[in-house]
PDB file of C-alpha atoms in Angstrom:
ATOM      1  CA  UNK Y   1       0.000   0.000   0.000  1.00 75.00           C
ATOM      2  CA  UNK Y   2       3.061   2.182   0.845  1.00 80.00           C
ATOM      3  CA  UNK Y   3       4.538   1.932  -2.351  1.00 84.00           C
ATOM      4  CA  UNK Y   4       1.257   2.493  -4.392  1.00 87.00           C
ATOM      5  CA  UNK Y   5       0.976   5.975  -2.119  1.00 89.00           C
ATOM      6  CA  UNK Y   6       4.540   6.823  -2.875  1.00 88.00           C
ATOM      7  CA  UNK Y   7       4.226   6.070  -6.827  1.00 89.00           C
ATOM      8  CA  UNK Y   8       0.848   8.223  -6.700  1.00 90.00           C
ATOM      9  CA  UNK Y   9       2.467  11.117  -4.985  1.00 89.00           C
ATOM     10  CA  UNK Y  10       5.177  11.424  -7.635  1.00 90.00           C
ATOM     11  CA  UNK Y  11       2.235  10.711 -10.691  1.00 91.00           C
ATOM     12  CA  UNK Y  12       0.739  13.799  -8.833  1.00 92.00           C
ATOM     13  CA  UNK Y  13       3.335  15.504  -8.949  1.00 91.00           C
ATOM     14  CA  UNK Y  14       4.036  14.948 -13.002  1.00 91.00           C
ATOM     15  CA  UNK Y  15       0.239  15.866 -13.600  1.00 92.00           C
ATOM     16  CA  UNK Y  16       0.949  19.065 -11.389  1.00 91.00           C
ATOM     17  CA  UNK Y  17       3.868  20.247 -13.544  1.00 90.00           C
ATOM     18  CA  UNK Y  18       2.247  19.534 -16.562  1.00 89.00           C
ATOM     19  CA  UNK Y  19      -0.743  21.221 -16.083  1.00 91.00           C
ATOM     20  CA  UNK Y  20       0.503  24.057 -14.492  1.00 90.00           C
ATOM     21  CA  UNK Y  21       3.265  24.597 -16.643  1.00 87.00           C
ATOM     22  CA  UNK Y  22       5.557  24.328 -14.203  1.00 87.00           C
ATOM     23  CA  UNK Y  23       8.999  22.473 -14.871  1.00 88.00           C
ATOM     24  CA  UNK Y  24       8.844  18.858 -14.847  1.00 89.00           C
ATOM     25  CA  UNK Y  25      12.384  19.234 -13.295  1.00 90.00           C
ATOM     26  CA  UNK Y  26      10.631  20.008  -9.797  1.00 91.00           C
ATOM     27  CA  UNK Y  27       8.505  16.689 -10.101  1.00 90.00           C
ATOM     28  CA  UNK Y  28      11.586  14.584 -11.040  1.00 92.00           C
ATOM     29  CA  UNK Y  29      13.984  16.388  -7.645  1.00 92.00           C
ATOM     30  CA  UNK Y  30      10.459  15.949  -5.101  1.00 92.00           C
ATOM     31  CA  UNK Y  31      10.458  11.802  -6.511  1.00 91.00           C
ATOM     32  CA  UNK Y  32      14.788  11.603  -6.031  1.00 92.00           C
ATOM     33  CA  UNK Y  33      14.196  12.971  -2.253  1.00 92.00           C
ATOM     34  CA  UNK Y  34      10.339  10.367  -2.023  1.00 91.00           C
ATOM     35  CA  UNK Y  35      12.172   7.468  -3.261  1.00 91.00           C
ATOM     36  CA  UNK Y  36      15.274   8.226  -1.217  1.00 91.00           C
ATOM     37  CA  UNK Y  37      13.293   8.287   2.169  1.00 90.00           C
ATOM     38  CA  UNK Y  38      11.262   5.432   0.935  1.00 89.00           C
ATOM     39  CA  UNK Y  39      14.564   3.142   0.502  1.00 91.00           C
ATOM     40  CA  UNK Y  40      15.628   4.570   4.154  1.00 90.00           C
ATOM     41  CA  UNK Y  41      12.767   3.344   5.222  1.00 88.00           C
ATOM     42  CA  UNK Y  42      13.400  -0.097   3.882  1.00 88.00           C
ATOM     43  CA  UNK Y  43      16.456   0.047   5.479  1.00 88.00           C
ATOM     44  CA  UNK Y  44      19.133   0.804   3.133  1.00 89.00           C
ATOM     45  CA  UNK Y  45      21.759   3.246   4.305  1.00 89.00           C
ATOM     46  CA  UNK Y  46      22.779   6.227   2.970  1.00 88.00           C
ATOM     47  CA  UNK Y  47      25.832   5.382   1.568  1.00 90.00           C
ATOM     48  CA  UNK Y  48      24.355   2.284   0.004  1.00 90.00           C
ATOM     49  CA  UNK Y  49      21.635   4.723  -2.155  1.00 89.00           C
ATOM     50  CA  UNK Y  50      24.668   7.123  -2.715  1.00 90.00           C
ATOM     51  CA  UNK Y  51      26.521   3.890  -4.491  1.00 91.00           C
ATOM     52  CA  UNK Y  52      23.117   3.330  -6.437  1.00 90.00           C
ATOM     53  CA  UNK Y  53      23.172   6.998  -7.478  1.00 89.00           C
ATOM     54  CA  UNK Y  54      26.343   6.979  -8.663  1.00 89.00           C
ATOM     55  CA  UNK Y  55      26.134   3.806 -10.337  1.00 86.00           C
ATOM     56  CA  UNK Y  56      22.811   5.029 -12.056  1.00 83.00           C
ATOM     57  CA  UNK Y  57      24.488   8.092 -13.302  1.00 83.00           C
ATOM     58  CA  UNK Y  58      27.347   6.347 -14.622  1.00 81.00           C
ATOM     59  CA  UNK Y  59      25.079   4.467 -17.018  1.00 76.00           C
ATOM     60  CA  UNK Y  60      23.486   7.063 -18.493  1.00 77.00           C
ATOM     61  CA  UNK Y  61      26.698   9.981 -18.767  1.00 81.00           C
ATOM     62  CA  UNK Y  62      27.061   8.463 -22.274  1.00 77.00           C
ATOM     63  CA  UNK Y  63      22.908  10.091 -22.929  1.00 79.00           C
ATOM     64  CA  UNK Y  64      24.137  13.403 -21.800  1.00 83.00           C
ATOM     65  CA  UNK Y  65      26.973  13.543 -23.733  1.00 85.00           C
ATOM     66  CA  UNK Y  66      25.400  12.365 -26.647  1.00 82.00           C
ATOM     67  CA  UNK Y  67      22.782  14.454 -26.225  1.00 82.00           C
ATOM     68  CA  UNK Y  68      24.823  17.800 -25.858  1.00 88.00           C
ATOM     69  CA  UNK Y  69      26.362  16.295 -29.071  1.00 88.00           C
ATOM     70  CA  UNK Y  70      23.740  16.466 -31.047  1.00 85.00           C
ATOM     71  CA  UNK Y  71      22.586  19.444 -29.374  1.00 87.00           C
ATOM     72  CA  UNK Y  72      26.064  20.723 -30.788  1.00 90.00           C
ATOM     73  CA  UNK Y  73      25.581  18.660 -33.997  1.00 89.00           C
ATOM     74  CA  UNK Y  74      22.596  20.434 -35.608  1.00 87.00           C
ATOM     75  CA  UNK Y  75      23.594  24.118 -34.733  1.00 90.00           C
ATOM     76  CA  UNK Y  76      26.504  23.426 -36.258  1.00 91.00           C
ATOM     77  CA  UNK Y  77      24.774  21.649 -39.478  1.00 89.00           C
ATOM     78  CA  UNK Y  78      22.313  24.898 -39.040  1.00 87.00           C
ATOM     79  CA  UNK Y  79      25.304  27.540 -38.969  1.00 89.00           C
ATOM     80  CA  UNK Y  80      27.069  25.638 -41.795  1.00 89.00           C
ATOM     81  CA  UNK Y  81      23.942  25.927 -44.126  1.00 87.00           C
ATOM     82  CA  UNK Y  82      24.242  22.118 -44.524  1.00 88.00           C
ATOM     83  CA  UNK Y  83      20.361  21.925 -43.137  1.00 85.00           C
ATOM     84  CA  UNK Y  84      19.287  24.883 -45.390  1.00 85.00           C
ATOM     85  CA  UNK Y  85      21.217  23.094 -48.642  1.00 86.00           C
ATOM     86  CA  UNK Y  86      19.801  19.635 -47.978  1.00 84.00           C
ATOM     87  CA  UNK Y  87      16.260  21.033 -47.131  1.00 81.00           C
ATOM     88  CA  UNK Y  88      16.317  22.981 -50.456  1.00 81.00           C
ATOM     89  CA  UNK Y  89      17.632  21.256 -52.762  1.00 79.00           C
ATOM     90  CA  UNK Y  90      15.486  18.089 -51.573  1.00 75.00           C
ATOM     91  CA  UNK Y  91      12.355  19.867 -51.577  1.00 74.00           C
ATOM     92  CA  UNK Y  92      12.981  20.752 -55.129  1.00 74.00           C
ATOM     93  CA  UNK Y  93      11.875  16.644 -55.937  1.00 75.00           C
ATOM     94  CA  UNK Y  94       8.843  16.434 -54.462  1.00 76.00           C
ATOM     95  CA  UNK Y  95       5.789  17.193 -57.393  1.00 75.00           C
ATOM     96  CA  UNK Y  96       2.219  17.219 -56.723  1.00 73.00           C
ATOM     97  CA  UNK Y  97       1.776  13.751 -57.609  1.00 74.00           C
ATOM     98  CA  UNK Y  98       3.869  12.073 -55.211  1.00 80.00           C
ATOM     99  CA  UNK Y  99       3.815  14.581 -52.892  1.00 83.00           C
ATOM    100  CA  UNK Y 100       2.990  12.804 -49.401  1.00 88.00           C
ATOM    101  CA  UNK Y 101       5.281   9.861 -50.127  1.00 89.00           C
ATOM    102  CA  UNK Y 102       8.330  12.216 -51.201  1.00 87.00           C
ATOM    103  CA  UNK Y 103       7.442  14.424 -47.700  1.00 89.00           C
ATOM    104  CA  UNK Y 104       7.670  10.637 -45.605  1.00 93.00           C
ATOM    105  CA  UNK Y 105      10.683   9.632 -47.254  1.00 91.00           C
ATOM    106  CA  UNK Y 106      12.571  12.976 -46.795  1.00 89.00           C
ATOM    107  CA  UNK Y 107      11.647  13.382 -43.664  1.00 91.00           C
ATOM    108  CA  UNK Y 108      12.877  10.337 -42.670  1.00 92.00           C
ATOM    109  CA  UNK Y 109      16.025  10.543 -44.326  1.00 88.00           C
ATOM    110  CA  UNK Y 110      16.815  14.011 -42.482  1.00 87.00           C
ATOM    111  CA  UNK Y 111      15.600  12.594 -39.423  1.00 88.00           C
ATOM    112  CA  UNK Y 112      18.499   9.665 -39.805  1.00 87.00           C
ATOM    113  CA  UNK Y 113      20.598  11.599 -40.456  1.00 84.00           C
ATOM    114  CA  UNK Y 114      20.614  14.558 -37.495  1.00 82.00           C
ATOM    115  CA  UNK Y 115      18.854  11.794 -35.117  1.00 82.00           C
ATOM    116  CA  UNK Y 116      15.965  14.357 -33.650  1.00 81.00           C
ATOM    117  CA  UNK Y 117      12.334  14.192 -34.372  1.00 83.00           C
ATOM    118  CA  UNK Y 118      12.045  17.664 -33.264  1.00 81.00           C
ATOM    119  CA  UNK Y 119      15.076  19.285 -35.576  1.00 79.00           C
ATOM    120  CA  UNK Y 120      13.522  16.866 -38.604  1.00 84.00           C
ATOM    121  CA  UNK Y 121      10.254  18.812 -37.788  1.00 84.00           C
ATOM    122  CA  UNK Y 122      10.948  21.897 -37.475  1.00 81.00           C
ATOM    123  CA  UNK Y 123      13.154  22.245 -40.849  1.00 80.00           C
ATOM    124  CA  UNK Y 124      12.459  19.309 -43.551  1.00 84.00           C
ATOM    125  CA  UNK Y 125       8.573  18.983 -41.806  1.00 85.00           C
ATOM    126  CA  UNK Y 126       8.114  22.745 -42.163  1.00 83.00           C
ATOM    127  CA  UNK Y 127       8.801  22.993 -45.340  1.00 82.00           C
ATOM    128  CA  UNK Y 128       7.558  20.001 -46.606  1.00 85.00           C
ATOM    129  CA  UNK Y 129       4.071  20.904 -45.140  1.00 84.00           C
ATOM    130  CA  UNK Y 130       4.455  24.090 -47.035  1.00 81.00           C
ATOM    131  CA  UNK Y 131       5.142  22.801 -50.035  1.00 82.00           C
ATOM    132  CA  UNK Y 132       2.468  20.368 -49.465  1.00 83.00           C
ATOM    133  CA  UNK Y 133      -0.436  22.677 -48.393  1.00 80.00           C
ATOM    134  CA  UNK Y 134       0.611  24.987 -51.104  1.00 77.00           C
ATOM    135  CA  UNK Y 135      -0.137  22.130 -53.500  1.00 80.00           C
ATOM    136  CA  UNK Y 136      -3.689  21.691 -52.527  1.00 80.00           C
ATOM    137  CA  UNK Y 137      -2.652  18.374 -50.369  1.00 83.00           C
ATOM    138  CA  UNK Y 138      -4.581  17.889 -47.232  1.00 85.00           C
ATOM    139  CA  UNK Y 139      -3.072  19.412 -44.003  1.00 88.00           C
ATOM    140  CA  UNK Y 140      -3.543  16.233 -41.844  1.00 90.00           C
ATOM    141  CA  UNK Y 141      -2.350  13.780 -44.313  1.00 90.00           C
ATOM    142  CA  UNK Y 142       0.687  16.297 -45.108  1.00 89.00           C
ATOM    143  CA  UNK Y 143       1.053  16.619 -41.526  1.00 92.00           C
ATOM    144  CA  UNK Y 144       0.973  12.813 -40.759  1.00 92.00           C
ATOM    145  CA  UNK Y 145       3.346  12.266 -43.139  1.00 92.00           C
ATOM    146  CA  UNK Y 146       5.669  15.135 -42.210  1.00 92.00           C
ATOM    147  CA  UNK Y 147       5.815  13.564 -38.626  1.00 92.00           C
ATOM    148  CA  UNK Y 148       5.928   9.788 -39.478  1.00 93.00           C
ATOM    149  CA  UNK Y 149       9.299  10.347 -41.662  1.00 92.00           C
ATOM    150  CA  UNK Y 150      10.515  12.719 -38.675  1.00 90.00           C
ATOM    151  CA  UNK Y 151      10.311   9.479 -36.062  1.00 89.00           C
ATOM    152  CA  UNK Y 152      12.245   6.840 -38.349  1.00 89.00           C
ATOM    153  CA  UNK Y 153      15.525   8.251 -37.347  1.00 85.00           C
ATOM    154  CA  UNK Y 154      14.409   9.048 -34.478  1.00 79.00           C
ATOM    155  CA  UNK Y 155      14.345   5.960 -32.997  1.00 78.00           C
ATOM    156  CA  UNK Y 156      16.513   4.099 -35.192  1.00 82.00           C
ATOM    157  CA  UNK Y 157      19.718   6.662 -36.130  1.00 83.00           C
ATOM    158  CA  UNK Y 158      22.979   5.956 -34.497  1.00 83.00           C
ATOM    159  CA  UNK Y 159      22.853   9.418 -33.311  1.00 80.00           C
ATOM    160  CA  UNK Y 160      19.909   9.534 -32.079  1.00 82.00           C
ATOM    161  CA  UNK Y 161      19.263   9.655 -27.600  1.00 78.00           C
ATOM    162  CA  UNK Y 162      16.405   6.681 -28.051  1.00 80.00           C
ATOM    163  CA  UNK Y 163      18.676   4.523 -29.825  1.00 82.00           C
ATOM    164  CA  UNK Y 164      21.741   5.615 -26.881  1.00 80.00           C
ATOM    165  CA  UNK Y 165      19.358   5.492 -23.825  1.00 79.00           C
ATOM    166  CA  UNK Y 166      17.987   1.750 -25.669  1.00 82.00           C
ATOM    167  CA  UNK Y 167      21.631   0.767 -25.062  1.00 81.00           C
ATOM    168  CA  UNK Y 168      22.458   2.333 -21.684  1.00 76.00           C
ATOM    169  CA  UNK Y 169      19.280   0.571 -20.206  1.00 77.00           C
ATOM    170  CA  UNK Y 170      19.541  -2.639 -22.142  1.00 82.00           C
ATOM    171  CA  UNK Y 171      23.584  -3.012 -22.157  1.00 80.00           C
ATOM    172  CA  UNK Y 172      23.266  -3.795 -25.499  1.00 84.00           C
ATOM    173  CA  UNK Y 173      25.136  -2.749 -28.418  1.00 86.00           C
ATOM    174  CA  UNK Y 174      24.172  -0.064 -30.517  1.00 84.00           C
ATOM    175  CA  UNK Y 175      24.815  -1.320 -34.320  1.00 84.00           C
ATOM    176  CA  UNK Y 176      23.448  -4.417 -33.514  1.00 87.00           C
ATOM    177  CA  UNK Y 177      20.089  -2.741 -32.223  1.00 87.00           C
ATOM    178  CA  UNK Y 178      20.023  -0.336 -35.553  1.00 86.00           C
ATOM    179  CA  UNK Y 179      20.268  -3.159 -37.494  1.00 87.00           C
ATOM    180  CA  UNK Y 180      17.173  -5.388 -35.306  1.00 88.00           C
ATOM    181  CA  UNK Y 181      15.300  -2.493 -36.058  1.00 86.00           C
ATOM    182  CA  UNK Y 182      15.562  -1.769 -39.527  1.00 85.00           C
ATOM    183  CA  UNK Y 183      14.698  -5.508 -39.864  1.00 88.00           C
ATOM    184  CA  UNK Y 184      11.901  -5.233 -38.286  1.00 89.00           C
ATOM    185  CA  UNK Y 185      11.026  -1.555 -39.264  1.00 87.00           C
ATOM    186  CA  UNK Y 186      11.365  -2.395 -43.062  1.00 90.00           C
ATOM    187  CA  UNK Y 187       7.819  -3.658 -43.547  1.00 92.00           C
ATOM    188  CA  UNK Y 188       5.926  -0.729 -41.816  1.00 92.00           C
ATOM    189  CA  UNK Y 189       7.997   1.248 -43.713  1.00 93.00           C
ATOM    190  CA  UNK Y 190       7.184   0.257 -47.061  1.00 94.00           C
ATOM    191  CA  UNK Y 191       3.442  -0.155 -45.789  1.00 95.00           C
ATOM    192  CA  UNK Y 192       3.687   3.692 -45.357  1.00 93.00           C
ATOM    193  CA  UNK Y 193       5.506   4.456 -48.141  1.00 92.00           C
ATOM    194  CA  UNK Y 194       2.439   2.521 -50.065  1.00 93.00           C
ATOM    195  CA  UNK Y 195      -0.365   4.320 -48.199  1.00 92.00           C
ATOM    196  CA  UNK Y 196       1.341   7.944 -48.616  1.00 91.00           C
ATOM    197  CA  UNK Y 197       1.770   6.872 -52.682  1.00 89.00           C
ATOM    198  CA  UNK Y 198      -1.773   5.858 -53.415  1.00 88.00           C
ATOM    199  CA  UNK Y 199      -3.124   8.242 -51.403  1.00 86.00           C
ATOM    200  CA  UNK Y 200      -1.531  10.911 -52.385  1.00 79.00           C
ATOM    201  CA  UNK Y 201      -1.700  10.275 -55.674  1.00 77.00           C
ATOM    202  CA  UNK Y 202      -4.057  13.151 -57.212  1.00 66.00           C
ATOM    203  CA  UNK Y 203      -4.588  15.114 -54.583  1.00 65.00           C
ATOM    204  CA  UNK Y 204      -2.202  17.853 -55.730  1.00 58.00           C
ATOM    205  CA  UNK Y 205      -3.680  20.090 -58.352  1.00 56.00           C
ATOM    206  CA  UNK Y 206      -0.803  22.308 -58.746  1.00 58.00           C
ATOM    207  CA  UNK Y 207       3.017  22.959 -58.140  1.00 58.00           C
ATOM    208  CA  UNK Y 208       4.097  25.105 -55.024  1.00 57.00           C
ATOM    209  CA  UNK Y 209       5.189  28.653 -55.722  1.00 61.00           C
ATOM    210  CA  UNK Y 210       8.144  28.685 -53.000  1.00 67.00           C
ATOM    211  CA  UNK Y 211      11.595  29.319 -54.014  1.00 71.00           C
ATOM    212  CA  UNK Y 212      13.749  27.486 -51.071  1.00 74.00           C
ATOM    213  CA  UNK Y 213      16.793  28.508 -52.937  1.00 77.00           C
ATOM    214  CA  UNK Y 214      16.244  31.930 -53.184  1.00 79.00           C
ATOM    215  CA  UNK Y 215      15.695  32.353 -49.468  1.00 79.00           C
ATOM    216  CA  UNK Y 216      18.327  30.512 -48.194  1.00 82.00           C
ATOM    217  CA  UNK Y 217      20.462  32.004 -50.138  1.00 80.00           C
ATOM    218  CA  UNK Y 218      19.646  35.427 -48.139  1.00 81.00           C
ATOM    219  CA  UNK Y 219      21.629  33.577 -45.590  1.00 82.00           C
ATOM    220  CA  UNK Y 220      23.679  30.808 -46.707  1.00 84.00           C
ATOM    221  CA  UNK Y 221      26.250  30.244 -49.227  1.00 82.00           C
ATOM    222  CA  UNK Y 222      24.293  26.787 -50.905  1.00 83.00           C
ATOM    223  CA  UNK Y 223      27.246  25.359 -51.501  1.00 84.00           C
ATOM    224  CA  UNK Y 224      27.835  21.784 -52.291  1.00 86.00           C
ATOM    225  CA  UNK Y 225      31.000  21.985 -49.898  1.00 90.00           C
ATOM    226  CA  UNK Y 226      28.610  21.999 -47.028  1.00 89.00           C
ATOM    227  CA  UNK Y 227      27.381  18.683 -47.543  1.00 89.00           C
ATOM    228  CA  UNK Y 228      30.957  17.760 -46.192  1.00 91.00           C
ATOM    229  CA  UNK Y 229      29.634  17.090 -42.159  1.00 91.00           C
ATOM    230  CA  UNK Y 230      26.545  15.082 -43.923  1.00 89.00           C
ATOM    231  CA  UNK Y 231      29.402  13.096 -45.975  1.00 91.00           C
ATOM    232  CA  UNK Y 232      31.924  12.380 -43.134  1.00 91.00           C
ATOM    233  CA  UNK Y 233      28.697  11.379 -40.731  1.00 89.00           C
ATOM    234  CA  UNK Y 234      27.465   9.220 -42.983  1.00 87.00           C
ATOM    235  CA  UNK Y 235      30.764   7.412 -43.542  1.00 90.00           C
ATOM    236  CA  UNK Y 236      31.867   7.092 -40.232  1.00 88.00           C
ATOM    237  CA  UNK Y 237      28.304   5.214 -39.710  1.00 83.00           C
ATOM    238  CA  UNK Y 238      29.353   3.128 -41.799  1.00 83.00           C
ATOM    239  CA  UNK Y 239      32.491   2.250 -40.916  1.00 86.00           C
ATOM    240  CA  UNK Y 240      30.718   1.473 -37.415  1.00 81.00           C
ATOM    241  CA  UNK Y 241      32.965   4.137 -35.682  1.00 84.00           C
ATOM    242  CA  UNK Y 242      32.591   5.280 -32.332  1.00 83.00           C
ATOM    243  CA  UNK Y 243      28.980   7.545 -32.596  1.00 82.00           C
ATOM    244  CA  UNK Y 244      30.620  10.122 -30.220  1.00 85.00           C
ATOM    245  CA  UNK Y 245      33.951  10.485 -32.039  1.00 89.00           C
ATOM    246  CA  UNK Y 246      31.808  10.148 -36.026  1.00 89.00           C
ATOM    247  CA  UNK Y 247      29.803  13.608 -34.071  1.00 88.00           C
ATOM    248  CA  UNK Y 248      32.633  15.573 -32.865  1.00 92.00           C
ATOM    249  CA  UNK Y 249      34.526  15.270 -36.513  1.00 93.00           C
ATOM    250  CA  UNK Y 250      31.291  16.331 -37.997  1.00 92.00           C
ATOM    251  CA  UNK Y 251      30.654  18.837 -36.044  1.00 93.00           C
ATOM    252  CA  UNK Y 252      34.842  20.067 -36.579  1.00 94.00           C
ATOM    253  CA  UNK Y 253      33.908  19.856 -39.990  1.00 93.00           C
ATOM    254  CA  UNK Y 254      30.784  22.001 -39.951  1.00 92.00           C
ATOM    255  CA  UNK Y 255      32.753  24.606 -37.432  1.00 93.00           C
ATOM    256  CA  UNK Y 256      34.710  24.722 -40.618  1.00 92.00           C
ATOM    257  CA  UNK Y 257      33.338  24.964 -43.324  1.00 91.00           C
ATOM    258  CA  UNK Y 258      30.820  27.811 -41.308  1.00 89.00           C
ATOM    259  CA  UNK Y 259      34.302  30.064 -41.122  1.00 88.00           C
ATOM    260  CA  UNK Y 260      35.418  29.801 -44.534  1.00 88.00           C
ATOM    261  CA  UNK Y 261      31.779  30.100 -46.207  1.00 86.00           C
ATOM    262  CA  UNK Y 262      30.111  32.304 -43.583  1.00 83.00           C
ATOM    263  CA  UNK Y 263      30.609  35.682 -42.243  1.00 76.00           C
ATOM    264  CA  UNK Y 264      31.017  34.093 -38.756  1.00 81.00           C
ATOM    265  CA  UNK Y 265      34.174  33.932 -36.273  1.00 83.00           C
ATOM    266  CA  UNK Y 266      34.813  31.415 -34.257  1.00 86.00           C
ATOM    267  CA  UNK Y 267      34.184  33.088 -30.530  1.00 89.00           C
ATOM    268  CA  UNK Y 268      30.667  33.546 -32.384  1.00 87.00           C
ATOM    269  CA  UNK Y 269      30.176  29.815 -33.319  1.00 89.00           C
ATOM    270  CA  UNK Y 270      31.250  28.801 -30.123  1.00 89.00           C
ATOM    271  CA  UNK Y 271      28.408  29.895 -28.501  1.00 90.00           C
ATOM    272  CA  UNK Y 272      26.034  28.789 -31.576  1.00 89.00           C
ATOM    273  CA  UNK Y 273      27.391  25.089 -30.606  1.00 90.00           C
ATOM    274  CA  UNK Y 274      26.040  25.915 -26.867  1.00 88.00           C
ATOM    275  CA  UNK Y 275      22.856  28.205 -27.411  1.00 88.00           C
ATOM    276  CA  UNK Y 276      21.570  26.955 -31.151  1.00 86.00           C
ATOM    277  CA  UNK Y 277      21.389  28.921 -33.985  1.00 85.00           C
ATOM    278  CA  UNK Y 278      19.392  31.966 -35.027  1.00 84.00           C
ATOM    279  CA  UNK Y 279      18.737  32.857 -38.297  1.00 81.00           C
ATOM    280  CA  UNK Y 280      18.837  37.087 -38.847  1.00 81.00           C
ATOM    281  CA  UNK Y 281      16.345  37.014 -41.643  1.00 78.00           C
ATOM    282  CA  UNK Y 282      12.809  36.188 -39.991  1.00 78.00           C
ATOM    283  CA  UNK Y 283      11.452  33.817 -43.219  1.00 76.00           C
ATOM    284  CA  UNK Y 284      14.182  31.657 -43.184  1.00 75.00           C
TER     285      UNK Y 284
END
């Protein structure tokens, strides 16, 4: 009964946050100290939950690296323009008859690539929904589709936290759980890819009037030289190299190529690594 009352209290607490706004971090600090004085209770010591802490923490400092890697990762790809070049030069394929199925399989090729559901969404989705909509393509199959692509990589890209914490919890190893699940992923995905073909086929009337390449190039130099961090990320995946040293060179690489194409300096894309990038003109 005890530990259903101490579970409920930290549910509560979630809820609370959640519905208050309030950050979740408060809920997740209130259920360290519950649990803590539950396991004293129990009759553990303090030093014995101190070793469990530790140990816990341990396991997962390879997720917080990772994740202010990729953190560090798609700034970079942002600052670079190696986003903004893939995103228009992709979007440049996708005609009114195949429209959903070319916004599914681009998104989910971005989405392996940078590993985030939320970065594929809010550059290859947005514009893909655009491109969409302005095509006379329904906004929830556009947007179904849009998201769909975004969570392939997200749960199966080497750099991706799902795939990392999958491994941390599981002390399994990480190629061998990509390649599991693209087994078993391939059929859904070619299910989808069938569904977004046939029914997207005919329902756009018309080509989109947006010029990608035009307004990136506001900001960016489209360049094919800044599809170098996509090309040494890619390889290093497939040489199965360490994910944490394949996103540091790519990163290095985009650092570069952002100082020799961009008008940027280096104390500048320091802090674009830490704080994200912002673009100056508002439509990009």
């Amino acid at each position: 009964m005890l530990e259903v009352l101490i579970v409920g209290s930290f549910c509560a607490s979630l809820f609370y946050c959640l519905f208050t706004g309030t950050s979740i971090l408060y809920a997740l600090i209130f259920a360290f100290f519950l649990f803590c004085c539950y396991a004293l209770y129990r009759g553990f010591s303090l030093q014995e939950i101190g070793k469990a802490c530790r140990q816990s923490i341990a396991k997962i400092s390879n997720i917080i690296i990772v994740m202010l890697l990729i953190g560090a990762l798609t700034a970079s790809w942002r600052a670079s323009g190696t986003i903004a070049y893939l995103v228009s030069y992709a979007s440049e394929i996708i005609s009114p008859s195949w429209s959903l199925l070319g916004t599914f399989i681009l998104n989910a090729a971005l989405s392996s690539l940078i590993g985030t559901s939320f970065g594929t969404a809010a550059t290859m989705g947005v514009v893909t929904m655009s491109l969409c909509v302005g095509m006379g393509v329904s906004p929830f199959w556009a947007g179904g589709a849009a998201l769909a692509g975004a969570y392939v990589g997200d749960r199966c890209s080497p750099v991706s936290t799902s795939a990392q914490l999958v491994c941390a919890v599981t002390s399994t190893e990480l190629y061998k759980n990509i390649k599991n699940m693209l087994r078993t992923g391939l059929i859904p995905f070619l299910l989808a890819c069938l569904v977004y073909f046939f029914v997207g086929n005919g329902q756009g009337a018309q080509a989109a009037d947006i010029d990608l390449t035009k307004l990136f190039s506001q900001e960016y130099v489209l360049s094919a030289w800044t599809l170098i961090p996509a090309v040494i990320l890619l390889t290093m995946v497939m040489l199965k190299a360490d994910i944490k040293l394949t996103m540091i060179a790519s990163i290095a690489s985009a650092f570069v190529t952002a100082l020799f194409l961009r008008d940027l300096g280096s104390i500048e894309l320091c802090k674009i690594l830490f704080g994200g990038y912002q673009a100056s003109s508002p439509e990009v």
